[in-house]
Structures are given as structure tokens and as C-alpha cells.
PDB file of C-alpha atoms in Angstrom:
ATOM      1  CA  UNK A  40     -48.699  51.397  11.523  1.00 59.00           C
ATOM      2  CA  UNK A  41     -46.060  54.048  12.115  1.00 73.00           C
ATOM      3  CA  UNK A  42     -46.021  57.026   9.781  1.00 78.00           C
ATOM      4  CA  UNK A  43     -43.070  59.263   8.933  1.00 83.00           C
ATOM      5  CA  UNK A  44     -43.133  62.910   9.987  1.00 88.00           C
ATOM      6  CA  UNK A  45     -43.152  65.685   7.392  1.00 89.00           C
ATOM      7  CA  UNK A  46     -39.840  67.577   7.097  1.00 91.00           C
ATOM      8  CA  UNK A  47     -41.203  70.705   8.797  1.00 92.00           C
ATOM      9  CA  UNK A  48     -42.300  68.652  11.827  1.00 92.00           C
ATOM     10  CA  UNK A  49     -38.791  67.191  12.142  1.00 94.00           C
ATOM     11  CA  UNK A  50     -37.357  70.725  12.061  1.00 95.00           C
ATOM     12  CA  UNK A  51     -39.754  71.793  14.836  1.00 95.00           C
ATOM     13  CA  UNK A  52     -38.826  68.780  16.965  1.00 95.00           C
ATOM     14  CA  UNK A  53     -35.141  69.641  16.682  1.00 96.00           C
ATOM     15  CA  UNK A  54     -35.808  73.310  17.459  1.00 95.00           C
ATOM     16  CA  UNK A  55     -37.893  72.454  20.525  1.00 96.00           C
ATOM     17  CA  UNK A  56     -35.180  70.157  21.876  1.00 95.00           C
ATOM     18  CA  UNK A  57     -32.566  72.845  21.225  1.00 94.00           C
ATOM     19  CA  UNK A  58     -30.287  70.543  19.256  1.00 95.00           C
ATOM     20  CA  UNK A  59     -28.092  71.444  16.308  1.00 95.00           C
ATOM     21  CA  UNK A  60     -28.246  69.155  13.283  1.00 95.00           C
ATOM     22  CA  UNK A  61     -24.884  67.686  14.323  1.00 97.00           C
ATOM     23  CA  UNK A  62     -25.982  67.080  17.936  1.00 97.00           C
ATOM     24  CA  UNK A  63     -29.233  65.439  16.799  1.00 96.00           C
ATOM     25  CA  UNK A  64     -27.297  63.263  14.341  1.00 95.00           C
ATOM     26  CA  UNK A  65     -24.794  62.164  16.985  1.00 96.00           C
ATOM     27  CA  UNK A  66     -27.498  61.348  19.541  1.00 96.00           C
ATOM     28  CA  UNK A  67     -29.781  59.605  17.007  1.00 94.00           C
ATOM     29  CA  UNK A  68     -26.921  57.584  15.517  1.00 94.00           C
ATOM     30  CA  UNK A  69     -27.197  58.958  11.981  1.00 93.00           C
ATOM     31  CA  UNK A  70     -25.111  61.388   9.937  1.00 94.00           C
ATOM     32  CA  UNK A  71     -25.718  65.139   9.856  1.00 94.00           C
ATOM     33  CA  UNK A  72     -26.329  64.800   6.125  1.00 93.00           C
ATOM     34  CA  UNK A  73     -29.248  62.442   6.822  1.00 92.00           C
ATOM     35  CA  UNK A  74     -30.713  64.978   9.269  1.00 93.00           C
ATOM     36  CA  UNK A  75     -30.447  67.687   6.629  1.00 92.00           C
ATOM     37  CA  UNK A  76     -32.097  65.509   3.979  1.00 91.00           C
ATOM     38  CA  UNK A  77     -34.894  64.366   6.302  1.00 91.00           C
ATOM     39  CA  UNK A  78     -35.640  67.994   7.261  1.00 92.00           C
ATOM     40  CA  UNK A  79     -35.997  69.106   3.637  1.00 88.00           C
ATOM     41  CA  UNK A  80     -37.320  66.063   1.773  1.00 81.00           C
ATOM     42  CA  UNK A  81     -39.890  63.300   2.045  1.00 68.00           C
ATOM     43  CA  UNK A  82     -37.245  60.712   1.129  1.00 69.00           C
ATOM     44  CA  UNK A  83     -35.278  58.402   3.420  1.00 71.00           C
ATOM     45  CA  UNK A  84     -38.266  56.782   5.125  1.00 78.00           C
ATOM     46  CA  UNK A  85     -36.100  54.582   7.354  1.00 82.00           C
ATOM     47  CA  UNK A  86     -34.075  57.563   8.647  1.00 84.00           C
ATOM     48  CA  UNK A  87     -37.269  59.586   9.101  1.00 87.00           C
ATOM     49  CA  UNK A  88     -38.712  56.898  11.386  1.00 90.00           C
ATOM     50  CA  UNK A  89     -35.434  56.737  13.356  1.00 91.00           C
ATOM     51  CA  UNK A  90     -35.737  60.490  13.937  1.00 93.00           C
ATOM     52  CA  UNK A  91     -39.431  60.234  14.866  1.00 93.00           C
ATOM     53  CA  UNK A  92     -38.526  57.633  17.502  1.00 94.00           C
ATOM     54  CA  UNK A  93     -35.541  59.694  18.679  1.00 95.00           C
ATOM     55  CA  UNK A  94     -37.604  62.862  19.265  1.00 96.00           C
ATOM     56  CA  UNK A  95     -40.588  60.965  20.683  1.00 95.00           C
ATOM     57  CA  UNK A  96     -38.288  59.393  23.290  1.00 96.00           C
ATOM     58  CA  UNK A  97     -37.355  62.947  24.357  1.00 96.00           C
ATOM     59  CA  UNK A  98     -40.991  63.986  24.832  1.00 96.00           C
ATOM     60  CA  UNK A  99     -41.929  65.356  21.421  1.00 97.00           C
ATOM     61  CA  UNK A 100     -45.346  64.552  19.984  1.00 95.00           C
ATOM     62  CA  UNK A 101     -45.769  64.713  16.215  1.00 93.00           C
ATOM     63  CA  UNK A 102     -49.084  66.039  14.938  1.00 92.00           C
ATOM     64  CA  UNK A 103     -51.123  65.540  11.822  1.00 87.00           C
ATOM     65  CA  UNK A 104     -53.761  63.470  10.143  1.00 81.00           C
ATOM     66  CA  UNK A 105     -52.961  61.316   7.177  1.00 73.00           C
ATOM     67  CA  UNK A 106     -55.108  59.774   4.480  1.00 66.00           C
ATOM     68  CA  UNK A 107     -53.773  56.895   2.429  1.00 62.00           C
ATOM     69  CA  UNK A 108     -52.153  58.369  -0.649  1.00 61.00           C
ATOM     70  CA  UNK A 109     -52.595  61.927   0.617  1.00 66.00           C
ATOM     71  CA  UNK A 110     -50.620  64.559   2.459  1.00 70.00           C
ATOM     72  CA  UNK A 111     -50.288  64.888   6.219  1.00 70.00           C
ATOM     73  CA  UNK A 112     -52.845  67.495   7.313  1.00 74.00           C
ATOM     74  CA  UNK A 113     -52.189  69.775  10.282  1.00 86.00           C
ATOM     75  CA  UNK A 114     -48.542  68.703  10.467  1.00 90.00           C
ATOM     76  CA  UNK A 115     -46.439  69.966  13.325  1.00 93.00           C
ATOM     77  CA  UNK A 116     -44.772  69.000  16.572  1.00 95.00           C
ATOM     78  CA  UNK A 117     -45.023  69.941  20.235  1.00 97.00           C
ATOM     79  CA  UNK A 118     -43.851  68.859  23.652  1.00 96.00           C
ATOM     80  CA  UNK A 119     -46.056  66.086  25.021  1.00 96.00           C
ATOM     81  CA  UNK A 120     -48.253  67.527  27.790  1.00 93.00           C
ATOM     82  CA  UNK A 121     -50.651  66.448  30.522  1.00 90.00           C
ATOM     83  CA  UNK A 122     -54.262  66.225  29.431  1.00 81.00           C
ATOM     84  CA  UNK A 123     -55.366  69.438  31.116  1.00 77.00           C
ATOM     85  CA  UNK A 124     -54.319  72.316  33.330  1.00 78.00           C
ATOM     86  CA  UNK A 125     -56.188  70.612  36.175  1.00 81.00           C
ATOM     87  CA  UNK A 126     -53.837  67.611  36.102  1.00 83.00           C
ATOM     88  CA  UNK A 127     -52.161  67.073  39.482  1.00 83.00           C
ATOM     89  CA  UNK A 128     -48.719  68.659  39.961  1.00 80.00           C
ATOM     90  CA  UNK A 129     -47.195  65.182  40.322  1.00 84.00           C
ATOM     91  CA  UNK A 130     -48.395  64.333  36.805  1.00 86.00           C
ATOM     92  CA  UNK A 131     -47.287  67.687  35.342  1.00 84.00           C
ATOM     93  CA  UNK A 132     -43.770  67.149  36.718  1.00 85.00           C
ATOM     94  CA  UNK A 133     -43.320  64.265  34.265  1.00 90.00           C
ATOM     95  CA  UNK A 134     -43.555  66.605  31.272  1.00 92.00           C
ATOM     96  CA  UNK A 135     -41.315  69.243  29.732  1.00 91.00           C
ATOM     97  CA  UNK A 136     -42.383  72.719  30.812  1.00 91.00           C
ATOM     98  CA  UNK A 137     -41.220  75.921  29.147  1.00 92.00           C
ATOM     99  CA  UNK A 138     -40.809  79.465  30.446  1.00 89.00           C
ATOM    100  CA  UNK A 139     -42.585  80.884  27.403  1.00 89.00           C
ATOM    101  CA  UNK A 140     -45.793  79.793  25.719  1.00 88.00           C
ATOM    102  CA  UNK A 141     -44.592  80.641  22.239  1.00 92.00           C
ATOM    103  CA  UNK A 142     -41.529  79.230  20.526  1.00 94.00           C
ATOM    104  CA  UNK A 143     -40.628  81.717  17.825  1.00 96.00           C
ATOM    105  CA  UNK A 144     -37.625  79.550  16.887  1.00 95.00           C
ATOM    106  CA  UNK A 145     -39.892  76.543  16.288  1.00 96.00           C
ATOM    107  CA  UNK A 146     -42.210  78.685  14.137  1.00 97.00           C
ATOM    108  CA  UNK A 147     -39.296  80.019  12.082  1.00 97.00           C
ATOM    109  CA  UNK A 148     -37.779  76.615  11.354  1.00 95.00           C
ATOM    110  CA  UNK A 149     -41.265  75.247  10.661  1.00 95.00           C
ATOM    111  CA  UNK A 150     -41.452  77.723   7.766  1.00 96.00           C
ATOM    112  CA  UNK A 151     -37.807  76.953   6.872  1.00 94.00           C
ATOM    113  CA  UNK A 152     -36.775  80.613   7.049  1.00 96.00           C
ATOM    114  CA  UNK A 153     -33.615  82.302   8.280  1.00 96.00           C
ATOM    115  CA  UNK A 154     -33.581  84.869  11.072  1.00 97.00           C
ATOM    116  CA  UNK A 155     -32.460  87.458   8.529  1.00 97.00           C
ATOM    117  CA  UNK A 156     -35.447  86.760   6.264  1.00 97.00           C
ATOM    118  CA  UNK A 157     -37.911  86.872   9.171  1.00 97.00           C
ATOM    119  CA  UNK A 158     -36.400  90.207  10.226  1.00 97.00           C
ATOM    120  CA  UNK A 159     -36.832  91.600   6.713  1.00 97.00           C
ATOM    121  CA  UNK A 160     -40.415  90.331   6.432  1.00 97.00           C
ATOM    122  CA  UNK A 161     -41.483  91.601   9.879  1.00 96.00           C
ATOM    123  CA  UNK A 162     -39.635  94.920   9.812  1.00 95.00           C
ATOM    124  CA  UNK A 163     -37.854  93.979  13.046  1.00 95.00           C
ATOM    125  CA  UNK A 164     -34.089  93.947  13.382  1.00 95.00           C
ATOM    126  CA  UNK A 165     -32.252  90.642  13.143  1.00 96.00           C
ATOM    127  CA  UNK A 166     -31.025  91.244  16.716  1.00 95.00           C
ATOM    128  CA  UNK A 167     -34.657  91.522  17.865  1.00 95.00           C
ATOM    129  CA  UNK A 168     -35.611  88.289  16.079  1.00 96.00           C
ATOM    130  CA  UNK A 169     -32.674  86.527  17.776  1.00 95.00           C
ATOM    131  CA  UNK A 170     -33.623  87.974  21.163  1.00 94.00           C
ATOM    132  CA  UNK A 171     -37.253  86.909  20.790  1.00 95.00           C
ATOM    133  CA  UNK A 172     -36.127  83.387  19.885  1.00 94.00           C
ATOM    134  CA  UNK A 173     -33.981  83.324  23.058  1.00 91.00           C
ATOM    135  CA  UNK A 174     -37.011  84.243  25.131  1.00 87.00           C
ATOM    136  CA  UNK A 175     -36.652  88.005  25.517  1.00 85.00           C
ATOM    137  CA  UNK A 176     -40.293  88.953  25.020  1.00 76.00           C
ATOM    138  CA  UNK A 177     -41.290  92.582  24.554  1.00 77.00           C
ATOM    139  CA  UNK A 178     -44.942  93.322  24.128  1.00 77.00           C
ATOM    140  CA  UNK A 179     -44.918  95.128  20.771  1.00 88.00           C
ATOM    141  CA  UNK A 180     -42.181  93.034  19.117  1.00 91.00           C
ATOM    142  CA  UNK A 181     -43.597  89.753  20.412  1.00 92.00           C
ATOM    143  CA  UNK A 182     -47.045  90.644  19.150  1.00 93.00           C
ATOM    144  CA  UNK A 183     -45.598  91.610  15.763  1.00 94.00           C
ATOM    145  CA  UNK A 184     -43.745  88.279  15.487  1.00 95.00           C
ATOM    146  CA  UNK A 185     -46.772  86.248  16.537  1.00 95.00           C
ATOM    147  CA  UNK A 186     -48.988  88.028  14.001  1.00 96.00           C
ATOM    148  CA  UNK A 187     -46.370  87.449  11.293  1.00 97.00           C
ATOM    149  CA  UNK A 188     -46.348  83.698  11.905  1.00 97.00           C
ATOM    150  CA  UNK A 189     -50.116  83.512  12.151  1.00 96.00           C
ATOM    151  CA  UNK A 190     -50.420  85.322   8.788  1.00 96.00           C
ATOM    152  CA  UNK A 191     -48.174  82.541   7.461  1.00 96.00           C
ATOM    153  CA  UNK A 192     -50.724  79.996   8.810  1.00 95.00           C
ATOM    154  CA  UNK A 193     -48.633  78.805  11.779  1.00 96.00           C
ATOM    155  CA  UNK A 194     -50.640  77.913  14.887  1.00 96.00           C
ATOM    156  CA  UNK A 195     -48.942  78.147  18.281  1.00 96.00           C
ATOM    157  CA  UNK A 196     -49.789  75.347  20.698  1.00 95.00           C
ATOM    158  CA  UNK A 197     -49.676  74.899  24.451  1.00 93.00           C
ATOM    159  CA  UNK A 198     -51.296  75.975  27.689  1.00 91.00           C
ATOM    160  CA  UNK A 199     -50.103  77.634  30.876  1.00 90.00           C
ATOM    161  CA  UNK A 200     -50.142  76.622  34.506  1.00 86.00           C
ATOM    162  CA  UNK A 201     -51.064  79.812  36.370  1.00 83.00           C
ATOM    163  CA  UNK A 202     -49.599  78.532  39.645  1.00 81.00           C
ATOM    164  CA  UNK A 203     -46.100  77.873  38.273  1.00 84.00           C
ATOM    165  CA  UNK A 204     -46.163  80.296  35.312  1.00 88.00           C
ATOM    166  CA  UNK A 205     -44.841  77.467  33.129  1.00 90.00           C
ATOM    167  CA  UNK A 206     -46.156  76.307  29.753  1.00 93.00           C
ATOM    168  CA  UNK A 207     -46.916  72.754  28.598  1.00 94.00           C
ATOM    169  CA  UNK A 208     -47.408  71.366  25.107  1.00 95.00           C
ATOM    170  CA  UNK A 209     -45.464  74.201  23.464  1.00 96.00           C
ATOM    171  CA  UNK A 210     -45.082  73.713  19.710  1.00 96.00           C
ATOM    172  CA  UNK A 211     -46.466  74.659  16.309  1.00 96.00           C
ATOM    173  CA  UNK A 212     -48.561  73.176  13.512  1.00 95.00           C
ATOM    174  CA  UNK A 213     -50.273  74.320  10.328  1.00 94.00           C
ATOM    175  CA  UNK A 214     -53.500  76.232  10.968  1.00 91.00           C
ATOM    176  CA  UNK A 215     -56.773  75.111   9.575  1.00 73.00           C
ATOM    177  CA  UNK A 216     -57.147  76.759   6.217  1.00 55.00           C
ATOM    178  CA  UNK A 217     -53.498  76.196   5.227  1.00 53.00           C
ATOM    179  CA  UNK A 218     -53.436  74.828   1.660  1.00 47.00           C
ATOM    180  CA  UNK A 219     -52.527  71.381   3.009  1.00 47.00           C
ATOM    181  CA  UNK A 220     -55.011  71.502   5.922  1.00 41.00           C
ATOM    182  CA  UNK A 221     -58.729  70.950   5.682  1.00 37.00           C
TER     183      UNK A 221
END
């Protein structure tokens, strides 16, 4: 049985793939309005499953545990990854690898916040938030952003390959202890 993804997981999938709502809509064969609704509401089950299939075909893995009649626990999304860092290079080459182990953009859209609001809440400038989301990582600012998201119960996922300095399985989910996570 296929399950729909929570709205925040759909937002993370789109952020990880780097698509705008319009680009995702065009590629998935739905309207931008449907993308917007699916990313903010539990409605439109049929469109939700179309989007789950669309992102899964691009290498995104949706996370969470569901109980019949209950909420999805530990919801999130990440790039599909090899089983372990010891996987052969030939196997790792079949997966999306990132230059950075933390996707601040994915964390921000997971919480459904604007860059301006994150800047205000972290005490960083909006330009710094934008730069960190682009991959400009500075020790103090990066640490501040990571701590901010972790205080908001966002868990960063992924592991690094020391030989290539690339990251696999990058994504986010709700931490244990989040009100909807047991």
C-alpha cells in the first residue's frame, strides 16, 4: 500500500531537487496550484501520490512511520543513498552526491519559513542565510544555522565519503521528541 507524503516532506523533496514550484509542476504534469496545495495541506491524495512518484523517480526517499488512523512519525525526505560508506565506488556512483552534508534550504522549507524569518530568528543577515543555502559555509554562521534548526527539532541526515569529500543521503526529518514523533 502506497502512502502519501506529508506536506513538509514534499517541500523538502522539491528543495533537494532544486526545482521551483512551476518547474516541478511542469515536469510532474500537474498545475503549480496543485503543487502549492500539496505542500501546505493533507488534501489532494491523488496529486500527492503523483508527486511522491515524481520525486522518487529522481532519487528522493520519503521518510516516516505511519499507524492506521494516526500521523506520519519522523516525516522527512532525503536523497536515496548506498547502504554504507564502505559500499564500492561503482555502487556509490549510482546515487546523488552533494558537496555539502547539510541542506539549510531543505531545513528551511521543511519548517515552511522564509529566508527573512530565519534571518530574524537566528540573528544572521538575510544575505548570510541566502549564502548558506547556496553552499557558502562559514564555521560560526553554519554552526549557528544548524543549531537553530536543531532547536526547531529538525534532524539533518546523510553521511560523507572521505575519499571523494562528497555526501550521500542528504536530507532532513523531524527529530525524535518532536510533538509528532515518538
